[in-house]
PDB file of C-alpha atoms in Angstrom:
ATOM      1  CA  MET A 174      14.077 -62.469 -89.730  1.00 94.00           C
ATOM      2  CA  ARG A 175      10.369 -61.096 -90.586  1.00 96.00           C
ATOM      3  CA  ILE A 176       9.877 -58.459 -93.057  1.00 97.00           C
ATOM      4  CA  VAL A 177       7.158 -56.494 -94.207  1.00 95.00           C
ATOM      5  CA  SER A 178       7.455 -55.035 -97.851  1.00 94.00           C
ATOM      6  CA  LEU A 179       5.209 -51.785 -98.620  1.00 90.00           C
ATOM      7  CA  LEU A 180       5.971 -51.646-102.113  1.00 89.00           C
ATOM      8  CA  PRO A 181       5.886 -54.330-105.130  1.00 93.00           C
ATOM      9  CA  SER A 182       9.874 -53.429-105.991  1.00 94.00           C
ATOM     10  CA  ALA A 183      10.990 -54.120-102.524  1.00 95.00           C
ATOM     11  CA  THR A 184       8.999 -57.407-102.539  1.00 97.00           C
ATOM     12  CA  GLU A 185      10.543 -58.580-105.711  1.00 97.00           C
ATOM     13  CA  ILE A 186      13.814 -57.729-104.599  1.00 98.00           C
ATOM     14  CA  ALA A 187      13.209 -59.945-101.527  1.00 98.00           C
ATOM     15  CA  PHE A 188      12.515 -62.466-103.130  1.00 98.00           C
ATOM     16  CA  ALA A 189      15.623 -62.126-105.644  1.00 98.00           C
ATOM     17  CA  LEU A 190      17.205 -62.504-102.186  1.00 98.00           C
ATOM     18  CA  GLY A 191      15.962 -65.580-101.343  1.00 97.00           C
ATOM     19  CA  LEU A 192      13.881 -64.089 -98.931  1.00 98.00           C
ATOM     20  CA  GLY A 193      10.346 -65.182 -99.626  1.00 96.00           C
ATOM     21  CA  ASP A 194       9.814 -67.345 -96.731  1.00 96.00           C
ATOM     22  CA  GLN A 195      10.838 -63.989 -94.666  1.00 97.00           C
ATOM     23  CA  VAL A 196       8.338 -61.779 -96.469  1.00 98.00           C
ATOM     24  CA  VAL A 197       5.162 -61.908 -93.472  1.00 97.00           C
ATOM     25  CA  ALA A 198       3.177 -58.700 -94.890  1.00 96.00           C
ATOM     26  CA  VAL A 199       2.958 -57.127 -98.242  1.00 95.00           C
ATOM     27  CA  SER A 200       1.084 -53.994-100.174  1.00 91.00           C
ATOM     28  CA  HIS A 201      -2.038 -54.405-102.055  1.00 89.00           C
ATOM     29  CA  GLU A 202      -0.112 -54.159-105.183  1.00 90.00           C
ATOM     30  CA  CYS A 203       2.345 -56.629-104.314  1.00 93.00           C
ATOM     31  CA  ASP A 204       1.768 -59.817-106.906  1.00 93.00           C
ATOM     32  CA  TYR A 205       5.090 -60.831-108.089  1.00 95.00           C
ATOM     33  CA  PRO A 206       6.268 -63.504-107.979  1.00 96.00           C
ATOM     34  CA  PRO A 207       3.025 -65.218-107.765  1.00 95.00           C
ATOM     35  CA  GLU A 208       3.674 -67.163-104.388  1.00 94.00           C
ATOM     36  CA  VAL A 209       3.687 -63.828-102.438  1.00 95.00           C
ATOM     37  CA  ARG A 210      -0.289 -63.817-103.142  1.00 89.00           C
ATOM     38  CA  GLY A 211      -2.233 -64.526-100.380  1.00 90.00           C
ATOM     39  CA  ARG A 212       0.206 -62.820 -97.557  1.00 95.00           C
ATOM     40  CA  PRO A 213      -1.352 -60.358 -95.212  1.00 96.00           C
ATOM     41  CA  VAL A 214      -2.131 -56.851 -96.760  1.00 94.00           C
ATOM     42  CA  ALA A 215      -0.218 -54.562 -94.830  1.00 90.00           C
ATOM     43  CA  VAL A 216      -1.011 -51.330 -97.086  1.00 86.00           C
ATOM     44  CA  ARG A 217      -4.381 -50.505 -99.229  1.00 84.00           C
ATOM     45  CA  CYS A 218      -5.458 -47.644-101.538  1.00 79.00           C
ATOM     46  CA  VAL A 219      -8.098 -45.527-100.148  1.00 77.00           C
ATOM     47  CA  PHE A 220     -10.216 -45.988-103.559  1.00 80.00           C
ATOM     48  CA  ASP A 221     -10.768 -48.365-105.839  1.00 82.00           C
ATOM     49  CA  PRO A 222      -9.299 -47.553-109.553  1.00 82.00           C
ATOM     50  CA  SER A 223     -10.799 -50.688-111.283  1.00 81.00           C
ATOM     51  CA  GLY A 224     -13.661 -49.481-113.776  1.00 81.00           C
ATOM     52  CA  MET A 225     -12.210 -45.966-113.682  1.00 86.00           C
ATOM     53  CA  THR A 226     -10.854 -44.091-116.513  1.00 86.00           C
ATOM     54  CA  ALA A 227      -7.474 -42.916-116.639  1.00 83.00           C
ATOM     55  CA  ALA A 228      -8.679 -39.386-116.559  1.00 86.00           C
ATOM     56  CA  GLU A 229     -10.732 -40.354-113.567  1.00 87.00           C
ATOM     57  CA  ILE A 230      -7.899 -41.794-111.404  1.00 87.00           C
ATOM     58  CA  ASP A 231      -5.773 -38.780-112.247  1.00 83.00           C
ATOM     59  CA  ALA A 232      -8.574 -36.540-111.106  1.00 88.00           C
ATOM     60  CA  THR A 233      -9.084 -38.518-108.302  1.00 87.00           C
ATOM     61  CA  VAL A 234      -5.339 -38.567-107.003  1.00 82.00           C
ATOM     62  CA  ARG A 235      -5.004 -34.846-107.688  1.00 80.00           C
ATOM     63  CA  SER A 236      -8.089 -34.337-105.353  1.00 83.00           C
ATOM     64  CA  LEU A 237      -6.625 -36.349-102.503  1.00 77.00           C
ATOM     65  CA  VAL A 238      -3.273 -34.687-102.812  1.00 74.00           C
ATOM     66  CA  LEU A 239      -4.803 -31.258-103.003  1.00 76.00           C
ATOM     67  CA  LYS A 240      -6.602 -31.911 -99.996  1.00 70.00           C
ATOM     68  CA  GLY A 241      -3.585 -33.337 -98.055  1.00 68.00           C
ATOM     69  CA  ARG A 242      -5.589 -36.608 -97.712  1.00 73.00           C
ATOM     70  CA  PRO A 243      -3.445 -39.735 -98.117  1.00 70.00           C
ATOM     71  CA  ILE A 244      -3.598 -42.147-101.343  1.00 78.00           C
ATOM     72  CA  TYR A 245      -2.780 -45.130 -99.386  1.00 79.00           C
ATOM     73  CA  GLN A 246      -3.946 -46.593 -95.835  1.00 81.00           C
ATOM     74  CA  VAL A 247      -1.185 -48.315 -93.384  1.00 84.00           C
ATOM     75  CA  GLU A 248      -3.237 -51.310 -91.670  1.00 86.00           C
ATOM     76  CA  TRP A 249      -1.526 -51.136 -88.693  1.00 83.00           C
ATOM     77  CA  GLY A 250      -3.424 -53.936 -87.096  1.00 88.00           C
ATOM     78  CA  VAL A 251      -1.807 -56.284 -89.797  1.00 90.00           C
ATOM     79  CA  LEU A 252       1.791 -54.732 -88.823  1.00 88.00           C
ATOM     80  CA  GLU A 253       0.820 -55.292 -84.957  1.00 88.00           C
ATOM     81  CA  ALA A 254       0.340 -58.900 -85.839  1.00 92.00           C
ATOM     82  CA  VAL A 255       3.184 -59.840 -87.821  1.00 92.00           C
ATOM     83  CA  HIS A 256       5.623 -58.426 -85.697  1.00 92.00           C
ATOM     84  CA  PRO A 257       8.187 -56.997 -88.122  1.00 93.00           C
ATOM     85  CA  ASP A 258      12.131 -56.630 -87.947  1.00 94.00           C
ATOM     86  CA  LEU A 259      12.219 -54.598 -91.093  1.00 95.00           C
ATOM     87  CA  VAL A 260       9.821 -52.625 -92.792  1.00 92.00           C
ATOM     88  CA  LEU A 261      10.790 -52.264 -96.891  1.00 93.00           C
ATOM     89  CA  THR A 262       9.013 -48.537 -97.933  1.00 88.00           C
ATOM     90  CA  GLN A 263      10.035 -45.832-100.199  1.00 76.00           C
ATOM     91  CA  GLY A 264      10.486 -42.009-100.266  1.00 64.00           C
ATOM     92  CA  LEU A 265      10.238 -41.805-104.362  1.00 52.00           C
ATOM     93  CA  CYS A 266       6.563 -41.065-105.117  1.00 52.00           C
ATOM     94  CA  GLU A 267       3.453 -40.356-103.076  1.00 54.00           C
ATOM     95  CA  VAL A 268       1.621 -41.776-105.820  1.00 53.00           C
ATOM     96  CA  CYS A 269       3.109 -45.080-106.280  1.00 55.00           C
ATOM     97  CA  ALA A 270       3.358 -46.096-102.971  1.00 53.00           C
ATOM     98  CA  VAL A 271       2.679 -44.882 -99.091  1.00 61.00           C
ATOM     99  CA  PRO A 272       5.175 -42.425 -98.638  1.00 58.00           C
ATOM    100  CA  GLU A 273       8.089 -43.019 -95.667  1.00 59.00           C
ATOM    101  CA  ARG A 274       6.953 -40.335 -93.562  1.00 64.00           C
ATOM    102  CA  GLU A 275       3.436 -41.811 -93.043  1.00 65.00           C
ATOM    103  CA  VAL A 276       5.415 -45.098 -91.801  1.00 65.00           C
ATOM    104  CA  LEU A 277       7.634 -43.651 -89.625  1.00 62.00           C
ATOM    105  CA  LYS A 278       4.239 -41.429 -88.051  1.00 64.00           C
ATOM    106  CA  GLY A 279       2.912 -44.719 -87.037  1.00 62.00           C
ATOM    107  CA  LEU A 280       5.927 -46.889 -85.998  1.00 70.00           C
ATOM    108  CA  GLU A 281       5.292 -45.708 -82.271  1.00 69.00           C
ATOM    109  CA  ARG A 282       2.509 -48.261 -82.380  1.00 73.00           C
ATOM    110  CA  LEU A 283       5.001 -51.271 -82.963  1.00 76.00           C
ATOM    111  CA  TYR A 284       6.646 -52.637 -80.039  1.00 74.00           C
ATOM    112  CA  PRO A 285       9.208 -53.230 -80.228  1.00 82.00           C
ATOM    113  CA  ARG A 286      10.072 -50.836 -82.882  1.00 85.00           C
ATOM    114  CA  PRO A 287      11.049 -52.711 -86.333  1.00 89.00           C
ATOM    115  CA  ARG A 288      13.969 -51.380 -88.347  1.00 91.00           C
ATOM    116  CA  ILE A 289      12.740 -49.208 -91.524  1.00 89.00           C
ATOM    117  CA  LEU A 290      14.691 -49.299 -94.665  1.00 93.00           C
ATOM    118  CA  SER A 291      13.222 -46.536 -97.434  1.00 89.00           C
ATOM    119  CA  LEU A 292      14.402 -47.300-100.966  1.00 91.00           C
ATOM    120  CA  ASP A 293      14.357 -43.996-103.200  1.00 87.00           C
ATOM    121  CA  PRO A 294      15.863 -45.213-106.635  1.00 91.00           C
ATOM    122  CA  HIS A 295      16.033 -41.897-109.177  1.00 91.00           C
ATOM    123  CA  GLY A 296      17.961 -43.995-111.904  1.00 94.00           C
ATOM    124  CA  LEU A 297      19.375 -47.997-112.490  1.00 96.00           C
ATOM    125  CA  GLU A 298      22.180 -47.646-110.822  1.00 96.00           C
ATOM    126  CA  ASP A 299      20.130 -46.496-107.477  1.00 96.00           C
ATOM    127  CA  VAL A 300      18.042 -49.592-108.129  1.00 96.00           C
ATOM    128  CA  LEU A 301      21.369 -52.006-108.136  1.00 98.00           C
ATOM    129  CA  GLN A 302      22.350 -50.385-104.946  1.00 97.00           C
ATOM    130  CA  ASP A 303      19.034 -50.848-103.774  1.00 96.00           C
ATOM    131  CA  ILE A 304      19.207 -54.419-104.108  1.00 98.00           C
ATOM    132  CA  LEU A 305      22.456 -54.503-102.245  1.00 98.00           C
ATOM    133  CA  ARG A 306      21.140 -52.390 -99.183  1.00 97.00           C
ATOM    134  CA  VAL A 307      18.774 -54.860 -98.705  1.00 97.00           C
ATOM    135  CA  GLY A 308      21.075 -57.192 -98.919  1.00 98.00           C
ATOM    136  CA  GLU A 309      23.295 -55.968 -96.219  1.00 98.00           C
ATOM    137  CA  ALA A 310      19.852 -54.866 -94.211  1.00 97.00           C
ATOM    138  CA  THR A 311      19.107 -59.106 -94.466  1.00 97.00           C
ATOM    139  CA  GLY A 312      22.181 -60.694 -94.238  1.00 97.00           C
ATOM    140  CA  THR A 313      22.124 -61.608 -97.790  1.00 98.00           C
ATOM    141  CA  LEU A 314      24.960 -59.264 -99.174  1.00 98.00           C
ATOM    142  CA  ALA A 315      26.858 -62.151-101.155  1.00 98.00           C
ATOM    143  CA  ARG A 316      23.590 -63.118-103.035  1.00 98.00           C
ATOM    144  CA  ALA A 317      22.557 -59.736-103.559  1.00 98.00           C
ATOM    145  CA  SER A 318      25.951 -59.246-105.138  1.00 98.00           C
ATOM    146  CA  MET A 319      25.475 -62.136-107.087  1.00 98.00           C
ATOM    147  CA  VAL A 320      22.012 -60.650-108.433  1.00 98.00           C
ATOM    148  CA  VAL A 321      23.331 -57.714-109.314  1.00 98.00           C
ATOM    149  CA  ALA A 322      26.495 -58.771-110.949  1.00 98.00           C
ATOM    150  CA  ASN A 323      24.027 -60.614-113.434  1.00 98.00           C
ATOM    151  CA  LEU A 324      22.036 -57.607-113.877  1.00 98.00           C
ATOM    152  CA  ARG A 325      24.971 -55.627-114.697  1.00 98.00           C
ATOM    153  CA  ARG A 326      25.942 -57.882-117.493  1.00 98.00           C
ATOM    154  CA  ARG A 327      22.549 -57.575-119.056  1.00 98.00           C
ATOM    155  CA  ILE A 328      22.922 -54.081-119.014  1.00 98.00           C
ATOM    156  CA  GLN A 329      26.211 -54.375-120.573  1.00 97.00           C
ATOM    157  CA  ARG A 330      25.228 -56.395-123.031  1.00 96.00           C
ATOM    158  CA  VAL A 331      22.588 -54.038-124.331  1.00 97.00           C
ATOM    159  CA  ALA A 332      24.772 -51.183-124.240  1.00 95.00           C
ATOM    160  CA  GLU A 333      27.596 -52.649-126.071  1.00 95.00           C
ATOM    161  CA  ALA A 334      25.244 -54.314-128.560  1.00 93.00           C
ATOM    162  CA  THR A 335      23.397 -50.517-129.325  1.00 93.00           C
ATOM    163  CA  ARG A 336      26.881 -48.615-129.084  1.00 89.00           C
ATOM    164  CA  ALA A 337      27.162 -49.400-132.708  1.00 85.00           C
ATOM    165  CA  VAL A 338      23.604 -49.114-134.061  1.00 91.00           C
ATOM    166  CA  ALA A 339      23.688 -46.927-137.381  1.00 88.00           C
ATOM    167  CA  THR A 340      20.603 -45.069-136.253  1.00 93.00           C
ATOM    168  CA  ARG A 341      19.142 -44.292-132.692  1.00 96.00           C
ATOM    169  CA  PRO A 342      15.336 -43.445-133.287  1.00 98.00           C
ATOM    170  CA  ARG A 343      13.519 -40.932-131.507  1.00 98.00           C
ATOM    171  CA  VAL A 344      11.529 -42.126-128.716  1.00 98.00           C
ATOM    172  CA  VAL A 345       8.958 -40.411-126.894  1.00 98.00           C
ATOM    173  CA  CYS A 346       7.630 -43.150-123.598  1.00 98.00           C
ATOM    174  CA  LEU A 347       4.064 -42.252-122.005  1.00 97.00           C
ATOM    175  CA  GLU A 348       3.431 -43.263-118.398  1.00 96.00           C
ATOM    176  CA  TRP A 349      -0.044 -41.858-118.421  1.00 94.00           C
ATOM    177  CA  LEU A 350      -2.379 -41.172-121.539  1.00 95.00           C
ATOM    178  CA  ASP A 351      -5.207 -38.750-119.864  1.00 91.00           C
ATOM    179  CA  PRO A 352      -3.727 -36.499-119.169  1.00 93.00           C
ATOM    180  CA  LEU A 353      -0.279 -37.329-121.032  1.00 96.00           C
ATOM    181  CA  PHE A 354       2.837 -37.901-118.677  1.00 96.00           C
ATOM    182  CA  VAL A 355       5.994 -38.857-120.157  1.00 97.00           C
ATOM    183  CA  GLY A 356       8.179 -41.531-118.276  1.00 94.00           C
ATOM    184  CA  GLY A 357      10.829 -40.079-116.213  1.00 92.00           C
ATOM    185  CA  HIS A 358      13.456 -41.173-113.594  1.00 92.00           C
ATOM    186  CA  TRP A 359      15.221 -44.377-115.301  1.00 96.00           C
ATOM    187  CA  VAL A 360      13.119 -44.376-118.303  1.00 97.00           C
ATOM    188  CA  PRO A 361      15.237 -41.948-120.509  1.00 97.00           C
ATOM    189  CA  GLU A 362      17.943 -43.554-119.297  1.00 97.00           C
ATOM    190  CA  MET A 363      16.734 -47.096-120.424  1.00 98.00           C
ATOM    191  CA  VAL A 364      15.952 -45.519-123.691  1.00 98.00           C
ATOM    192  CA  ALA A 365      19.579 -44.459-124.142  1.00 97.00           C
ATOM    193  CA  LEU A 366      21.088 -47.620-123.223  1.00 97.00           C
ATOM    194  CA  ALA A 367      18.790 -49.503-125.688  1.00 97.00           C
ATOM    195  CA  GLY A 368      19.765 -47.479-128.438  1.00 97.00           C
ATOM    196  CA  GLY A 369      17.597 -44.668-128.803  1.00 97.00           C
ATOM    197  CA  VAL A 370      17.040 -40.756-128.195  1.00 97.00           C
ATOM    198  CA  ASP A 371      14.155 -39.944-125.477  1.00 98.00           C
ATOM    199  CA  VAL A 372      12.814 -36.619-127.063  1.00 97.00           C
ATOM    200  CA  LEU A 373      10.695 -35.747-124.082  1.00 97.00           C
ATOM    201  CA  GLY A 374      11.712 -37.151-120.976  1.00 95.00           C
ATOM    202  CA  LYS A 375      14.534 -36.286-118.590  1.00 93.00           C
ATOM    203  CA  VAL A 376      16.962 -38.213-117.112  1.00 90.00           C
ATOM    204  CA  GLY A 377      16.861 -39.126-113.039  1.00 85.00           C
ATOM    205  CA  ARG A 378      13.711 -36.359-112.998  1.00 90.00           C
ATOM    206  CA  PRO A 379      10.300 -37.326-112.208  1.00 88.00           C
ATOM    207  CA  SER A 380       7.845 -37.898-114.929  1.00 90.00           C
ATOM    208  CA  PHE A 381       5.881 -35.072-115.888  1.00 94.00           C
ATOM    209  CA  THR A 382       2.978 -33.968-117.727  1.00 95.00           C
ATOM    210  CA  VAL A 383       3.060 -32.811-121.353  1.00 97.00           C
ATOM    211  CA  SER A 384       0.708 -31.554-124.323  1.00 97.00           C
ATOM    212  CA  TRP A 385      -0.072 -33.450-127.235  1.00 97.00           C
ATOM    213  CA  GLU A 386       1.326 -30.989-129.138  1.00 97.00           C
ATOM    214  CA  GLN A 387       4.833 -31.356-127.858  1.00 97.00           C
ATOM    215  CA  VAL A 388       4.440 -35.153-128.697  1.00 97.00           C
ATOM    216  CA  VAL A 389       3.437 -34.120-132.199  1.00 97.00           C
ATOM    217  CA  ALA A 390       6.268 -31.627-132.141  1.00 97.00           C
ATOM    218  CA  ALA A 391       8.704 -34.422-131.093  1.00 97.00           C
ATOM    219  CA  GLN A 392       7.773 -36.454-133.840  1.00 97.00           C
ATOM    220  CA  PRO A 393       8.488 -39.907-132.334  1.00 98.00           C
ATOM    221  CA  GLU A 394       9.953 -42.743-134.759  1.00 98.00           C
ATOM    222  CA  VAL A 395       9.151 -45.042-131.979  1.00 98.00           C
ATOM    223  CA  LEU A 396       6.063 -44.555-129.295  1.00 98.00           C
ATOM    224  CA  VAL A 397       6.036 -46.668-126.170  1.00 98.00           C
ATOM    225  CA  LEU A 398       2.926 -46.816-123.802  1.00 97.00           C
ATOM    226  CA  MET A 399       3.697 -47.871-120.397  1.00 97.00           C
ATOM    227  CA  PRO A 400       0.733 -46.100-118.133  1.00 95.00           C
ATOM    228  CA  CYS A 401       1.790 -47.135-114.632  1.00 90.00           C
ATOM    229  CA  GLY A 402      -0.263 -49.930-113.247  1.00 87.00           C
ATOM    230  CA  TYR A 403      -1.407 -51.011-116.741  1.00 91.00           C
ATOM    231  CA  SER A 404      -0.661 -54.873-118.399  1.00 93.00           C
ATOM    232  CA  ALA A 405       0.108 -54.423-121.950  1.00 96.00           C
ATOM    233  CA  SER A 406      -3.212 -55.686-123.219  1.00 95.00           C
ATOM    234  CA  GLN A 407      -4.833 -52.827-121.140  1.00 93.00           C
ATOM    235  CA  ALA A 408      -1.992 -50.361-122.460  1.00 95.00           C
ATOM    236  CA  ALA A 409      -3.356 -51.333-125.913  1.00 94.00           C
ATOM    237  CA  GLU A 410      -6.972 -50.580-124.966  1.00 92.00           C
ATOM    238  CA  GLN A 411      -6.116 -46.901-124.513  1.00 91.00           C
ATOM    239  CA  VAL A 412      -4.546 -46.411-127.526  1.00 93.00           C
ATOM    240  CA  HIS A 413      -8.392 -44.649-128.574  1.00 90.00           C
ATOM    241  CA  LEU A 414      -7.188 -41.886-126.350  1.00 91.00           C
ATOM    242  CA  LEU A 415      -4.352 -40.728-128.426  1.00 94.00           C
ATOM    243  CA  ALA A 416      -6.045 -42.450-132.182  1.00 93.00           C
ATOM    244  CA  GLN A 417      -8.721 -39.596-131.653  1.00 89.00           C
ATOM    245  CA  ARG A 418      -6.163 -36.458-131.758  1.00 94.00           C
ATOM    246  CA  PRO A 419      -5.382 -34.151-134.441  1.00 95.00           C
ATOM    247  CA  GLY A 420      -2.102 -35.206-136.104  1.00 94.00           C
ATOM    248  CA  TRP A 421      -2.157 -38.880-134.433  1.00 95.00           C
ATOM    249  CA  GLY A 422      -1.903 -40.453-138.427  1.00 93.00           C
ATOM    250  CA  GLU A 423       0.980 -38.335-139.680  1.00 94.00           C
ATOM    251  CA  LEU A 424       3.349 -39.436-136.447  1.00 96.00           C
ATOM    252  CA  PRO A 425       6.606 -41.432-137.801  1.00 97.00           C
ATOM    253  CA  ALA A 426       5.618 -44.108-135.216  1.00 97.00           C
ATOM    254  CA  VAL A 427       2.255 -44.308-136.482  1.00 96.00           C
ATOM    255  CA  GLN A 428       2.782 -44.087-139.920  1.00 94.00           C
ATOM    256  CA  ALA A 429       5.770 -47.086-139.455  1.00 95.00           C
ATOM    257  CA  GLY A 430       3.587 -49.436-137.090  1.00 95.00           C
ATOM    258  CA  ARG A 431       5.821 -48.603-133.810  1.00 97.00           C
ATOM    259  CA  VAL A 432       3.836 -47.880-131.563  1.00 97.00           C
ATOM    260  CA  PHE A 433       4.524 -50.705-128.366  1.00 97.00           C
ATOM    261  CA  ALA A 434       1.813 -51.130-125.566  1.00 97.00           C
ATOM    262  CA  THR A 435       3.869 -52.672-122.747  1.00 98.00           C
ATOM    263  CA  ASN A 436       3.246 -54.358-119.054  1.00 97.00           C
ATOM    264  CA  ALA A 437       4.188 -51.156-117.380  1.00 95.00           C
ATOM    265  CA  HIS A 438       3.051 -52.545-114.182  1.00 89.00           C
ATOM    266  CA  ALA A 439       5.903 -55.145-114.221  1.00 95.00           C
ATOM    267  CA  TYR A 440       8.804 -53.717-116.444  1.00 97.00           C
ATOM    268  CA  TYR A 441       8.849 -49.878-116.339  1.00 97.00           C
ATOM    269  CA  SER A 442       7.152 -48.619-113.200  1.00 92.00           C
ATOM    270  CA  ARG A 443       8.499 -50.708-110.513  1.00 92.00           C
ATOM    271  CA  SER A 444      11.921 -50.157-109.180  1.00 93.00           C
ATOM    272  CA  GLY A 445      12.882 -53.852-109.185  1.00 95.00           C
ATOM    273  CA  PRO A 446      15.138 -56.106-111.091  1.00 97.00           C
ATOM    274  CA  ARG A 447      12.716 -56.699-113.860  1.00 97.00           C
ATOM    275  CA  LEU A 448      13.475 -53.297-115.012  1.00 98.00           C
ATOM    276  CA  VAL A 449      16.247 -55.003-116.486  1.00 98.00           C
ATOM    277  CA  ASP A 450      13.801 -57.264-118.789  1.00 98.00           C
ATOM    278  CA  GLY A 451      12.282 -54.070-120.040  1.00 98.00           C
ATOM    279  CA  LEU A 452      15.624 -52.408-121.188  1.00 98.00           C
ATOM    280  CA  GLU A 453      15.986 -55.618-123.078  1.00 98.00           C
ATOM    281  CA  MET A 454      12.295 -55.290-124.355  1.00 98.00           C
ATOM    282  CA  LEU A 455      13.034 -51.510-125.282  1.00 98.00           C
ATOM    283  CA  ALA A 456      16.361 -52.974-127.055  1.00 97.00           C
ATOM    284  CA  GLU A 457      14.098 -55.149-129.517  1.00 97.00           C
ATOM    285  CA  MET A 458      11.494 -52.336-130.130  1.00 98.00           C
ATOM    286  CA  LEU A 459      14.317 -49.993-131.087  1.00 97.00           C
ATOM    287  CA  HIS A 460      16.624 -52.755-132.820  1.00 97.00           C
ATOM    288  CA  PRO A 461      14.899 -55.776-133.763  1.00 95.00           C
ATOM    289  CA  GLN A 462      17.549 -56.594-136.083  1.00 92.00           C
ATOM    290  CA  VAL A 463      20.196 -56.666-133.187  1.00 91.00           C
ATOM    291  CA  PHE A 464      17.476 -58.146-130.293  1.00 92.00           C
ATOM    292  CA  GLN A 465      15.080 -60.616-130.406  1.00 91.00           C
ATOM    293  CA  GLY A 466      12.746 -63.270-128.515  1.00 94.00           C
ATOM    294  CA  PHE A 467      11.668 -60.699-125.719  1.00 95.00           C
ATOM    295  CA  LEU A 468       8.729 -59.286-126.607  1.00 96.00           C
ATOM    296  CA  GLY A 469       5.455 -60.735-126.236  1.00 95.00           C
ATOM    297  CA  PRO A 470       1.891 -60.491-125.639  1.00 93.00           C
ATOM    298  CA  GLU A 471       2.173 -60.559-121.776  1.00 94.00           C
ATOM    299  CA  ARG A 472       5.181 -58.207-122.224  1.00 96.00           C
ATOM    300  CA  ALA A 473       5.044 -55.936-125.071  1.00 96.00           C
ATOM    301  CA  PHE A 474       3.758 -55.901-128.347  1.00 96.00           C
ATOM    302  CA  ALA A 475       3.129 -53.500-131.717  1.00 95.00           C
ATOM    303  CA  VAL A 476      -0.139 -52.314-131.262  1.00 94.00           C
ATOM    304  CA  PRO A 477      -2.164 -53.743-134.621  1.00 88.00           C
ATOM    305  CA  LEU A 478      -2.271 -51.271-137.408  1.00 67.00           C
ATOM    306  CA  PRO A 479      -5.952 -51.146-137.539  1.00 62.00           C
ATOM    307  CA  ALA A 480      -5.987 -49.974-134.159  1.00 55.00           C
ATOM    308  CA  LEU A 481      -4.146 -46.981-135.300  1.00 58.00           C
ATOM    309  CA  VAL A 482      -6.530 -45.684-137.643  1.00 53.00           C
ATOM    310  CA  LYS A 483      -9.186 -43.181-136.351  1.00 47.00           C
TER     311      LYS A 483
END
């Protein structure tokens, strides 16, 4: 089978199911596992975000959406050249990857017409079901069932360990820092499983903008920075966008040194198997007395206190 994956999470799922040698083209953001690099690129962003500030990226995306212009461009010549049997796409977020409708409009270019499988998860269980769906579509359902069973065991381990914790800290997860977005879809669910209370996010709902006043009023005891598309070190570099705001130094999370920068690109933004790694990391952020060994410089870390001072 010849598979084209138009989003990073689907690529990770395909490789987890042992289908790496059948993935013949990917999106420009597909970078995991490392062996995926160098594959033909079938979809690209219409602008280059490198060197742009968070506010500039947000403004560019909003402008494109307002004008009805696409954020991503499908390279139909690449798809025609690789002759896919299956195209993995998504219907979840037109800002995160090329929308399903754009893929469907161009499929008449391809002959024979490939099968399309669209992933649209809103919670952890949806992600697990998507892994099974990809397994069913590729004849690897047995392997997919084993992968999902292992992920379920790890999720259950976190849930059981945090069920009896004495306190559940108030948590705010920021998916973007200028403007401020709180994490949505599976993120509030992950916080609850990790033994916390997401005081702004909505379970199963998309991320949405909030005011800084709302963040201050929420009085988070743990503040998790997970800007979409950023590594942990890049997220830490964005802390100045918050530290200059009134009331920053009085936040309980800042007072306690519990502001964490995360590799959201790998562990929170993508609806793939590594969300469970992100869950284990959250559990350590919230309850280090229960979980240890999951954080690290490339994964997530507490932002050094000097950086927290205005």
